[in-house]
Amino acid sequence: MQTAIQPEKVPRKNLIAIFAIALMAFLGILVETSMNVAFPALMKQMHVSLNTVQWLTTGYLLTVALLMITSAFLKQRFTNKQLFVAAAMAFILGDLICALATNFPILLIGRLIQSGCAGLAIPLMFNIIVESVPRSRLGFYMGMAGLILMIAPASGPTFGGLMVYLANWRMIFWSTLPVETLILILGVTAIKQFSTVKQVRFNWLQFILLAVAFISFTLGVNSVSSAGILSWQFLGGVILAVVAVLLYVQVSRRSEQQLLKLEIFKNPVFTYSFFAYVILQFCNIGINFALPNYAQIVVGATSLIGGLMLLPGSLITAILQPWFGHLLDEHGARLPILLGSSLFLVAALIFTVFGQNLSIVLISAMYILFSIGRSMAFSNTLTNGLKEVDISQRADANAIYNTGQQFAGSLGTTILAALMSSVKVSGMSYAHETAIGSQLAFGLIFVLSILNFGFYFIVFRYQKNDK
């Protein structure tokens, strides 16, 4: 009689380290969208428009994306413990500035500083998992890490709505301050080093070119609602972004140290998995911005209801997330990815069809379907793509995935905010204009959900073994 082979165990100290950095990443991402539900109040209090106030999320995500560009360099240059402490201190400092902010510019500065937590903690979380977890358990632990990236943004509006209801938007920052301090104490002794630190040189030219590309493209897209798609602001931003990317390609080819090693994109499974992955994140962050604002502006719900309506979907997805990773480990990537994408598409279709007449109950029900489908596909797309990359390239692949998903999130907020505020009809109420604009935003998500099936078709055509 043969004894079944048990999965390799992860050492207790490694589990504590993973738990601590996962909590830090969760908190860093939670505050990304926690302010979304407070936007209507901030617009009145600080006299700013929806397109302006959304920079509290867009700017946060864009800064995280820029930091993630450097994650492969940071992994070589600094120890895991140094990065962990730096992430915690960025969160604490940003928290204090935001909590004490007296105007919008100071609040935005605090948010940008606080984004350093997510920008450092997210790639550190994935790197520690890849280095400390055996391959036989990688699907489960990567699935749990994917849970952070999916549940935290969805939980943000619920958390923010509750804080606003109990006190005001400043409580979002005061309440997270002691939690981050406890996480710092928990993880600082458990974080271990798995690779040798090197004195590598940082390539500032490459970083500046990529920063110019990301920022100019985001600013260009943000100008569409006010200036139009044929404006010099939009076209100039896009052209400048393209030129910066082309210059980066030329510069990186001549350099021994590349911030993002683009040769990884020669692997078609990685490349098309990456395209699908960033689309899923674009839709996730975008809809987590759109729905709470839709509920308050169009339906007339309170900030608490606007946040709580997303909670059932977040909780159910959190419970099911380990099972999503188990599906990949047992049946391969094709089943959970295609099943999840199908559920995601159905939810996007219903949001689009009923976009002008959504109720709180319908939003909550469809968000459950949306969240389950997107989450099932999202985490397994990442795991499947990373498994196809050579171990020596995984840090760079991780940096590309994380940079892409954060930049996609910033674009999701920017573009959906632009679409929601794009309808201006004389004599029509602001609520009705927002409802029509929201339907356009939901329609974009539906189109992208269809596009993803094309990317997955290519992935599974090239992939010989999806386990």
Short mmCIF file of C-alpha atoms in Angstrom, two decimals:
data_model
loop_
_atom_site.label_atom_id
_atom_site.label_comp_id
_atom_site.label_asym_id
_atom_site.label_seq_id
_atom_site.Cartn_x
_atom_site.Cartn_y
_atom_site.Cartn_z
CA MET A 1 0.00 0.00 0.00
CA GLN A 2 1.46 3.36 -1.03
CA THR A 3 1.38 6.38 1.23
CA ALA A 4 0.11 9.58 -0.34
CA ILE A 5 2.82 12.22 -0.75
CA GLN A 6 2.10 15.17 1.50
CA PRO A 7 2.72 18.71 0.24
CA GLU A 8 5.94 20.30 1.47
CA LYS A 9 5.42 22.49 4.52
CA VAL A 10 6.39 26.15 4.78
CA PRO A 11 8.48 26.94 7.91
CA ARG A 12 6.60 28.75 10.70
CA LYS A 13 8.81 31.85 10.56
CA ASN A 14 8.29 32.12 6.82
CA LEU A 15 4.53 31.92 7.38
CA ILE A 16 4.72 34.79 9.88
CA ALA A 17 6.74 36.84 7.40
CA ILE A 18 4.22 36.15 4.61
CA PHE A 19 1.35 36.99 6.95
CA ALA A 20 2.92 40.29 8.04
CA ILE A 21 3.81 41.50 4.56
CA ALA A 22 0.41 40.36 3.26
CA LEU A 23 -1.32 42.41 5.97
CA MET A 24 0.81 45.42 5.07
CA ALA A 25 0.02 45.02 1.37
CA PHE A 26 -3.67 44.64 2.22
CA LEU A 27 -3.68 47.84 4.24
CA GLY A 28 -1.75 49.68 1.53
CA ILE A 29 -4.28 48.64 -1.11
CA LEU A 30 -7.29 49.11 1.19
CA VAL A 31 -6.67 52.84 1.41
CA GLU A 32 -6.40 53.07 -2.40
CA THR A 33 -10.17 52.96 -2.79
CA SER A 34 -11.32 53.79 0.73
CA MET A 35 -11.62 57.47 -0.20
CA ASN A 36 -13.86 56.75 -3.22
CA VAL A 37 -16.98 56.74 -1.08
CA ALA A 38 -16.00 60.13 0.41
CA PHE A 39 -15.58 61.83 -2.98
CA PRO A 40 -19.04 63.50 -3.05
CA ALA A 41 -18.40 64.99 0.42
CA LEU A 42 -14.87 66.08 -0.50
CA MET A 43 -16.14 67.71 -3.71
CA LYS A 44 -18.40 69.95 -1.62
CA GLN A 45 -15.99 70.50 1.27
CA MET A 46 -12.90 71.30 -0.82
CA HIS A 47 -14.70 72.74 -3.87
CA VAL A 48 -13.23 70.38 -6.46
CA SER A 49 -14.78 68.46 -9.38
CA LEU A 50 -15.10 64.69 -9.81
CA ASN A 51 -12.25 64.75 -12.34
CA THR A 52 -10.05 66.51 -9.78
CA VAL A 53 -10.95 64.56 -6.65
CA GLN A 54 -10.40 61.22 -8.42
CA TRP A 55 -6.66 62.05 -8.42
CA LEU A 56 -6.65 60.92 -4.79
CA THR A 57 -6.99 57.40 -6.23
CA THR A 58 -5.37 57.89 -9.65
CA GLY A 59 -2.33 59.66 -8.19
CA TYR A 60 -1.99 56.96 -5.55
CA LEU A 61 -2.07 54.15 -8.11
CA LEU A 62 0.20 55.97 -10.55
CA THR A 63 2.84 56.51 -7.86
CA VAL A 64 2.59 52.84 -6.88
CA ALA A 65 3.14 51.87 -10.52
CA LEU A 66 6.23 54.08 -10.76
CA LEU A 67 7.65 52.53 -7.59
CA MET A 68 7.00 49.04 -8.90
CA ILE A 69 9.13 49.82 -11.94
CA THR A 70 12.06 49.81 -9.53
CA SER A 71 11.08 46.63 -7.65
CA ALA A 72 13.58 44.35 -9.43
CA PHE A 73 16.37 46.85 -8.67
CA LEU A 74 15.23 47.27 -5.06
CA LYS A 75 15.22 43.49 -4.56
CA GLN A 76 18.88 43.32 -5.61
CA ARG A 77 20.00 46.44 -3.75
CA PHE A 78 18.18 46.25 -0.40
CA THR A 79 17.26 43.51 2.07
CA ASN A 80 13.67 42.36 2.53
CA LYS A 81 13.68 43.81 6.04
CA GLN A 82 14.83 47.24 4.83
CA LEU A 83 12.05 47.33 2.23
CA PHE A 84 9.50 46.16 4.81
CA VAL A 85 10.43 48.94 7.26
CA ALA A 86 10.50 51.59 4.50
CA ALA A 87 7.00 50.55 3.38
CA ALA A 88 5.65 50.82 6.92
CA MET A 89 7.20 54.25 7.50
CA ALA A 90 5.80 55.58 4.21
CA PHE A 91 2.33 54.48 5.25
CA ILE A 92 2.60 55.97 8.74
CA LEU A 93 3.94 59.34 7.51
CA GLY A 94 1.36 59.57 4.74
CA ASP A 95 -1.37 58.58 7.17
CA LEU A 96 -0.50 61.45 9.49
CA ILE A 97 -0.35 64.04 6.69
CA CYS A 98 -3.73 62.95 5.30
CA ALA A 99 -5.40 62.89 8.71
CA LEU A 100 -4.23 66.45 9.41
CA ALA A 101 -4.72 67.85 5.87
CA THR A 102 -6.47 71.23 5.71
CA ASN A 103 -6.86 71.44 1.92
CA PHE A 104 -6.88 69.25 -1.20
CA PRO A 105 -3.19 69.71 -2.24
CA ILE A 106 -1.94 68.65 1.22
CA LEU A 107 -4.32 65.67 1.21
CA LEU A 108 -3.02 64.65 -2.22
CA ILE A 109 0.61 64.94 -1.08
CA GLY A 110 -0.14 62.70 1.89
CA ARG A 111 -1.76 60.15 -0.41
CA LEU A 112 1.26 60.12 -2.72
CA ILE A 113 3.62 59.53 0.22
CA GLN A 114 1.37 56.82 1.62
CA SER A 115 1.37 55.04 -1.74
CA GLY A 116 4.98 54.10 -1.03
CA CYS A 117 3.65 51.37 1.25
CA ALA A 118 1.77 49.54 -1.52
CA GLY A 119 4.53 50.25 -4.05
CA LEU A 120 7.10 48.47 -1.88
CA ALA A 121 4.96 45.90 -0.07
CA ILE A 122 3.13 44.29 -3.02
CA PRO A 123 6.22 43.15 -4.99
CA LEU A 124 7.94 42.23 -1.72
CA MET A 125 4.99 39.99 -0.85
CA PHE A 126 5.18 38.12 -4.16
CA ASN A 127 8.99 37.83 -4.05
CA ILE A 128 8.92 36.36 -0.52
CA ILE A 129 6.24 33.85 -1.54
CA VAL A 130 8.11 32.76 -4.68
CA GLU A 131 11.36 32.38 -2.73
CA SER A 132 10.02 30.64 0.39
CA VAL A 133 7.13 28.46 -0.85
CA PRO A 134 7.65 25.09 -2.64
CA ARG A 135 6.29 24.81 -6.19
CA SER A 136 3.72 22.22 -5.09
CA ARG A 137 2.08 24.87 -2.87
CA LEU A 138 2.72 27.90 -5.07
CA GLY A 139 -0.79 27.97 -6.54
CA PHE A 140 -2.39 28.18 -3.08
CA TYR A 141 -0.10 30.89 -1.71
CA MET A 142 -0.14 32.93 -4.92
CA GLY A 143 -3.91 32.63 -4.79
CA MET A 144 -3.89 34.03 -1.27
CA ALA A 145 -1.65 36.86 -2.44
CA GLY A 146 -4.03 37.45 -5.32
CA LEU A 147 -6.77 37.69 -2.69
CA ILE A 148 -5.01 40.78 -1.34
CA LEU A 149 -5.00 42.47 -4.75
CA MET A 150 -8.67 41.72 -5.32
CA ILE A 151 -10.40 41.97 -1.96
CA ALA A 152 -8.59 45.02 -0.59
CA PRO A 153 -9.73 47.42 -3.35
CA ALA A 154 -13.27 46.07 -3.11
CA SER A 155 -13.25 46.41 0.69
CA GLY A 156 -12.00 49.99 0.51
CA PRO A 157 -15.39 51.61 -0.19
CA THR A 158 -17.04 49.57 2.58
CA PHE A 159 -14.34 50.53 5.06
CA GLY A 160 -14.37 54.16 3.93
CA GLY A 161 -18.15 54.35 4.05
CA LEU A 162 -18.19 53.01 7.60
CA MET A 163 -15.52 55.49 8.78
CA VAL A 164 -17.36 58.41 7.16
CA TYR A 165 -20.64 57.28 8.73
CA LEU A 166 -19.12 56.91 12.21
CA ALA A 167 -17.08 60.12 12.09
CA ASN A 168 -15.67 61.63 8.86
CA TRP A 169 -13.16 60.87 6.12
CA ARG A 170 -10.21 61.64 8.45
CA MET A 171 -11.09 58.54 10.48
CA ILE A 172 -9.94 56.44 7.49
CA PHE A 173 -6.39 57.51 8.31
CA TRP A 174 -6.55 57.69 12.12
CA SER A 175 -7.99 54.16 12.33
CA THR A 176 -5.28 52.56 10.16
CA LEU A 177 -2.35 54.20 11.97
CA PRO A 178 -2.18 51.83 15.00
CA VAL A 179 -2.80 48.79 12.78
CA GLU A 180 0.20 49.61 10.59
CA THR A 181 2.35 50.08 13.70
CA LEU A 182 1.40 46.60 14.94
CA ILE A 183 2.18 45.10 11.53
CA LEU A 184 5.63 46.70 11.63
CA ILE A 185 6.34 45.15 15.04
CA LEU A 186 5.03 41.73 13.93
CA GLY A 187 7.04 41.47 10.75
CA VAL A 188 10.34 43.13 11.53
CA THR A 189 11.75 40.05 13.33
CA ALA A 190 10.26 37.44 10.98
CA ILE A 191 11.31 38.85 7.59
CA LYS A 192 14.29 36.87 6.28
CA GLN A 193 16.71 37.35 3.40
CA PHE A 194 16.77 34.66 0.69
CA SER A 195 19.18 36.21 -1.83
CA THR A 196 22.44 38.14 -1.76
CA VAL A 197 22.25 41.94 -1.79
CA LYS A 198 24.33 43.57 -4.55
CA GLN A 199 25.68 47.09 -5.02
CA VAL A 200 23.92 47.67 -8.35
CA ARG A 201 23.56 51.06 -10.02
CA PHE A 202 20.14 52.60 -10.54
CA ASN A 203 19.44 53.70 -14.11
CA TRP A 204 17.81 57.09 -13.70
CA LEU A 205 17.42 57.69 -17.44
CA GLN A 206 15.32 54.55 -17.90
CA PHE A 207 13.20 55.44 -14.87
CA ILE A 208 12.60 59.00 -16.07
CA LEU A 209 11.55 57.80 -19.54
CA LEU A 210 9.04 55.33 -18.10
CA ALA A 211 7.78 57.92 -15.61
CA VAL A 212 7.23 60.42 -18.44
CA ALA A 213 5.35 57.74 -20.41
CA PHE A 214 3.05 56.79 -17.52
CA ILE A 215 2.34 60.32 -16.32
CA SER A 216 1.84 61.91 -19.75
CA PHE A 217 -0.50 59.13 -20.87
CA THR A 218 -2.56 59.39 -17.67
CA LEU A 219 -2.78 63.19 -17.94
CA GLY A 220 -3.75 62.90 -21.59
CA VAL A 221 -6.55 60.44 -20.85
CA ASN A 222 -7.73 62.58 -17.93
CA SER A 223 -8.15 65.57 -20.26
CA VAL A 224 -10.63 63.82 -22.57
CA SER A 225 -13.76 64.72 -20.61
CA SER A 226 -12.88 68.42 -20.50
CA ALA A 227 -10.92 69.00 -23.71
CA GLY A 228 -12.06 66.21 -26.05
CA ILE A 229 -10.39 63.28 -27.77
CA LEU A 230 -8.96 65.46 -30.56
CA SER A 231 -7.50 68.06 -28.17
CA TRP A 232 -3.80 68.82 -28.01
CA GLN A 233 -3.86 67.78 -24.34
CA PHE A 234 -4.98 64.23 -25.15
CA LEU A 235 -3.05 63.74 -28.38
CA GLY A 236 0.05 65.40 -26.96
CA GLY A 237 -0.03 63.20 -23.87
CA VAL A 238 -0.40 60.00 -25.89
CA ILE A 239 2.30 60.99 -28.42
CA LEU A 240 4.73 61.94 -25.64
CA ALA A 241 4.05 58.60 -23.92
CA VAL A 242 4.73 56.64 -27.13
CA VAL A 243 7.95 58.56 -27.79
CA ALA A 244 9.13 57.97 -24.20
CA VAL A 245 8.45 54.22 -24.46
CA LEU A 246 10.31 53.96 -27.78
CA LEU A 247 13.28 55.84 -26.29
CA TYR A 248 13.22 53.51 -23.28
CA VAL A 249 13.39 50.47 -25.58
CA GLN A 250 16.42 51.92 -27.38
CA VAL A 251 18.19 52.92 -24.16
CA SER A 252 17.52 49.62 -22.37
CA ARG A 253 18.88 47.59 -25.29
CA ARG A 254 22.26 49.30 -24.84
CA SER A 255 22.28 48.91 -21.06
CA GLU A 256 23.45 46.00 -18.92
CA GLN A 257 20.93 46.93 -16.21
CA GLN A 258 17.29 47.19 -17.27
CA LEU A 259 14.55 48.37 -14.94
CA LEU A 260 12.01 46.26 -16.84
CA LYS A 261 13.46 43.47 -18.97
CA LEU A 262 11.28 43.62 -22.04
CA GLU A 263 12.73 40.42 -23.55
CA ILE A 264 10.35 38.54 -21.24
CA PHE A 265 7.59 39.61 -23.63
CA LYS A 266 9.07 37.22 -26.21
CA ASN A 267 7.22 34.51 -24.26
CA PRO A 268 3.68 34.58 -25.73
CA VAL A 269 2.07 32.86 -22.71
CA PHE A 270 3.51 35.50 -20.39
CA THR A 271 2.67 38.37 -22.75
CA TYR A 272 -0.99 37.58 -23.40
CA SER A 273 -1.53 36.56 -19.78
CA PHE A 274 -0.16 39.99 -18.86
CA PHE A 275 -2.59 41.75 -21.23
CA ALA A 276 -5.55 39.87 -19.73
CA TYR A 277 -4.29 40.49 -16.20
CA VAL A 278 -4.06 44.28 -16.56
CA ILE A 279 -7.50 44.44 -18.20
CA LEU A 280 -9.01 42.60 -15.22
CA GLN A 281 -7.34 45.06 -12.85
CA PHE A 282 -8.46 48.03 -14.96
CA CYS A 283 -12.05 46.83 -14.65
CA ASN A 284 -11.75 46.02 -10.95
CA ILE A 285 -10.37 49.38 -9.80
CA GLY A 286 -12.59 51.23 -12.25
CA ILE A 287 -15.83 49.63 -11.11
CA ASN A 288 -14.88 50.01 -7.43
CA PHE A 289 -14.65 53.73 -8.16
CA ALA A 290 -17.81 53.89 -10.27
CA LEU A 291 -20.32 51.94 -8.17
CA PRO A 292 -20.06 53.85 -4.83
CA ASN A 293 -20.27 57.18 -6.67
CA TYR A 294 -23.19 55.91 -8.82
CA ALA A 295 -25.04 54.83 -5.67
CA GLN A 296 -24.67 58.24 -4.02
CA ILE A 297 -25.13 60.51 -7.05
CA VAL A 298 -27.72 58.57 -9.09
CA VAL A 299 -29.58 56.44 -6.53
CA GLY A 300 -29.23 58.92 -3.67
CA ALA A 301 -27.80 56.43 -1.19
CA THR A 302 -25.72 57.42 1.84
CA SER A 303 -21.93 56.94 1.94
CA LEU A 304 -22.43 53.98 4.30
CA ILE A 305 -24.81 52.18 1.91
CA GLY A 306 -22.55 53.08 -1.04
CA GLY A 307 -19.73 51.22 0.66
CA LEU A 308 -21.64 48.35 2.26
CA MET A 309 -23.30 47.25 -0.99
CA LEU A 310 -19.92 45.90 -2.17
CA LEU A 311 -19.26 44.00 1.05
CA PRO A 312 -21.16 40.75 0.21
CA GLY A 313 -19.19 40.30 -3.00
CA SER A 314 -15.91 40.97 -1.19
CA LEU A 315 -16.65 38.51 1.63
CA ILE A 316 -17.84 35.71 -0.64
CA THR A 317 -14.82 36.12 -2.89
CA ALA A 318 -12.50 36.09 0.13
CA ILE A 319 -13.98 32.79 1.30
CA LEU A 320 -13.70 31.23 -2.16
CA GLN A 321 -10.20 32.53 -3.00
CA PRO A 322 -8.23 29.52 -1.66
CA TRP A 323 -10.51 27.29 -3.75
CA PHE A 324 -9.66 29.32 -6.86
CA GLY A 325 -5.97 28.55 -6.34
CA HIS A 326 -6.81 24.91 -5.59
CA LEU A 327 -8.60 24.64 -8.95
CA LEU A 328 -5.40 25.59 -10.74
CA ASP A 329 -3.27 23.19 -8.70
CA GLU A 330 -5.67 20.29 -9.34
CA HIS A 331 -7.14 20.94 -12.80
CA GLY A 332 -4.80 23.42 -14.49
CA ALA A 333 -5.30 27.07 -15.39
CA ARG A 334 -7.80 26.67 -18.22
CA LEU A 335 -10.82 25.74 -16.05
CA PRO A 336 -10.73 28.56 -13.45
CA ILE A 337 -9.62 31.23 -15.94
CA LEU A 338 -12.30 30.57 -18.55
CA LEU A 339 -15.05 29.93 -15.98
CA GLY A 340 -14.17 33.11 -14.11
CA SER A 341 -14.00 35.15 -17.31
CA SER A 342 -17.47 33.91 -18.29
CA LEU A 343 -19.01 35.00 -14.98
CA PHE A 344 -17.23 38.34 -15.25
CA LEU A 345 -18.63 38.89 -18.76
CA VAL A 346 -22.22 38.11 -17.70
CA ALA A 347 -22.02 40.60 -14.81
CA ALA A 348 -20.54 43.28 -17.09
CA LEU A 349 -23.36 42.73 -19.59
CA ILE A 350 -26.07 43.17 -16.94
CA PHE A 351 -24.40 46.32 -15.58
CA THR A 352 -24.38 47.70 -19.13
CA VAL A 353 -27.98 46.82 -20.03
CA PHE A 354 -29.42 48.24 -16.81
CA GLY A 355 -26.79 50.97 -16.46
CA GLN A 356 -29.23 53.87 -16.10
CA ASN A 357 -31.62 52.14 -13.69
CA LEU A 358 -29.52 50.19 -11.21
CA SER A 359 -30.83 49.73 -7.69
CA ILE A 360 -28.72 49.06 -4.59
CA VAL A 361 -29.95 45.45 -4.50
CA LEU A 362 -29.13 44.84 -8.17
CA ILE A 363 -25.71 46.46 -7.82
CA SER A 364 -24.91 44.29 -4.80
CA ALA A 365 -26.12 41.07 -6.50
CA MET A 366 -24.27 41.72 -9.76
CA TYR A 367 -21.12 42.76 -7.91
CA ILE A 368 -21.08 39.33 -6.24
CA LEU A 369 -21.07 37.69 -9.69
CA PHE A 370 -18.56 40.24 -11.02
CA SER A 371 -16.20 39.79 -8.07
CA ILE A 372 -16.27 35.97 -8.10
CA GLY A 373 -15.66 35.76 -11.84
CA ARG A 374 -12.97 38.39 -11.99
CA SER A 375 -11.15 37.06 -8.91
CA MET A 376 -11.16 33.48 -10.17
CA ALA A 377 -9.57 34.57 -13.44
CA PHE A 378 -7.27 37.25 -12.00
CA SER A 379 -5.15 35.33 -9.49
CA ASN A 380 -4.84 32.27 -11.73
CA THR A 381 -3.83 34.41 -14.71
CA LEU A 382 -0.93 35.76 -12.65
CA THR A 383 0.12 32.33 -11.36
CA ASN A 384 -0.14 30.77 -14.81
CA GLY A 385 1.91 33.52 -16.41
CA LEU A 386 4.67 33.40 -13.78
CA LYS A 387 4.95 29.60 -14.01
CA GLU A 388 5.91 29.95 -17.69
CA VAL A 389 8.85 32.24 -16.87
CA ASP A 390 12.32 30.94 -16.04
CA ILE A 391 13.16 31.20 -12.32
CA SER A 392 15.97 33.68 -13.09
CA GLN A 393 13.44 36.05 -14.67
CA ARG A 394 10.66 35.80 -12.10
CA ALA A 395 11.65 38.92 -10.16
CA ASP A 396 11.51 40.93 -13.39
CA ALA A 397 8.25 39.26 -14.45
CA ASN A 398 6.81 40.03 -11.02
CA ALA A 399 7.87 43.68 -11.41
CA ILE A 400 6.19 43.89 -14.83
CA TYR A 401 2.96 42.30 -13.61
CA ASN A 402 2.73 44.53 -10.56
CA THR A 403 3.65 47.70 -12.43
CA GLY A 404 1.10 46.89 -15.12
CA GLN A 405 -1.75 46.16 -12.72
CA GLN A 406 -1.19 49.35 -10.74
CA PHE A 407 -0.94 51.51 -13.87
CA ALA A 408 -4.05 49.79 -15.24
CA GLY A 409 -5.82 50.59 -11.98
CA SER A 410 -4.93 54.27 -12.26
CA LEU A 411 -6.22 54.32 -15.83
CA GLY A 412 -9.39 52.50 -14.75
CA THR A 413 -10.21 55.26 -12.28
CA THR A 414 -9.27 58.03 -14.72
CA ILE A 415 -11.16 56.68 -17.73
CA LEU A 416 -14.31 55.65 -15.85
CA ALA A 417 -14.38 59.03 -14.07
CA ALA A 418 -14.08 60.73 -17.46
CA LEU A 419 -16.90 58.64 -18.94
CA MET A 420 -19.19 59.14 -15.92
CA SER A 421 -18.80 62.92 -16.15
CA SER A 422 -18.72 63.11 -19.96
CA VAL A 423 -22.47 63.65 -20.52
CA LYS A 424 -23.51 67.32 -20.44
CA VAL A 425 -27.08 68.00 -21.60
CA SER A 426 -28.83 71.31 -21.06
CA GLY A 427 -31.83 70.90 -18.71
CA MET A 428 -30.83 67.39 -17.61
CA SER A 429 -30.13 66.77 -13.92
CA TYR A 430 -26.63 65.93 -12.73
CA ALA A 431 -27.88 62.55 -11.52
CA HIS A 432 -29.33 61.69 -14.95
CA GLU A 433 -26.14 62.81 -16.72
CA THR A 434 -24.09 60.64 -14.38
CA ALA A 435 -26.38 57.65 -15.01
CA ILE A 436 -25.88 57.89 -18.78
CA GLY A 437 -22.13 58.37 -18.35
CA SER A 438 -22.01 55.36 -16.03
CA GLN A 439 -23.73 53.20 -18.64
CA LEU A 440 -20.96 54.15 -21.08
CA ALA A 441 -18.39 53.16 -18.46
CA PHE A 442 -20.06 49.78 -17.89
CA GLY A 443 -20.20 49.25 -21.65
CA LEU A 444 -16.43 49.71 -21.85
CA ILE A 445 -15.94 47.04 -19.18
CA PHE A 446 -18.18 44.66 -21.15
CA VAL A 447 -16.15 45.19 -24.34
CA LEU A 448 -12.91 44.53 -22.44
CA SER A 449 -14.36 41.34 -20.95
CA ILE A 450 -14.92 40.05 -24.49
CA LEU A 451 -11.40 41.07 -25.54
CA ASN A 452 -9.93 38.98 -22.73
CA PHE A 453 -11.32 35.77 -24.23
CA GLY A 454 -9.20 36.49 -27.30
CA PHE A 455 -6.08 36.83 -25.16
CA TYR A 456 -6.81 33.58 -23.31
CA PHE A 457 -7.38 31.77 -26.60
CA ILE A 458 -3.84 32.72 -27.61
CA VAL A 459 -2.41 31.77 -24.20
CA PHE A 460 -3.84 28.26 -24.23
CA ARG A 461 -2.94 27.73 -27.88
CA TYR A 462 0.76 28.23 -27.01
CA GLN A 463 0.74 26.59 -23.59
CA LYS A 464 1.48 22.88 -23.67
CA ASN A 465 0.83 22.18 -19.99
CA ASP A 466 -1.37 24.52 -17.96
CA LYS A 467 -0.70 22.83 -14.60
#
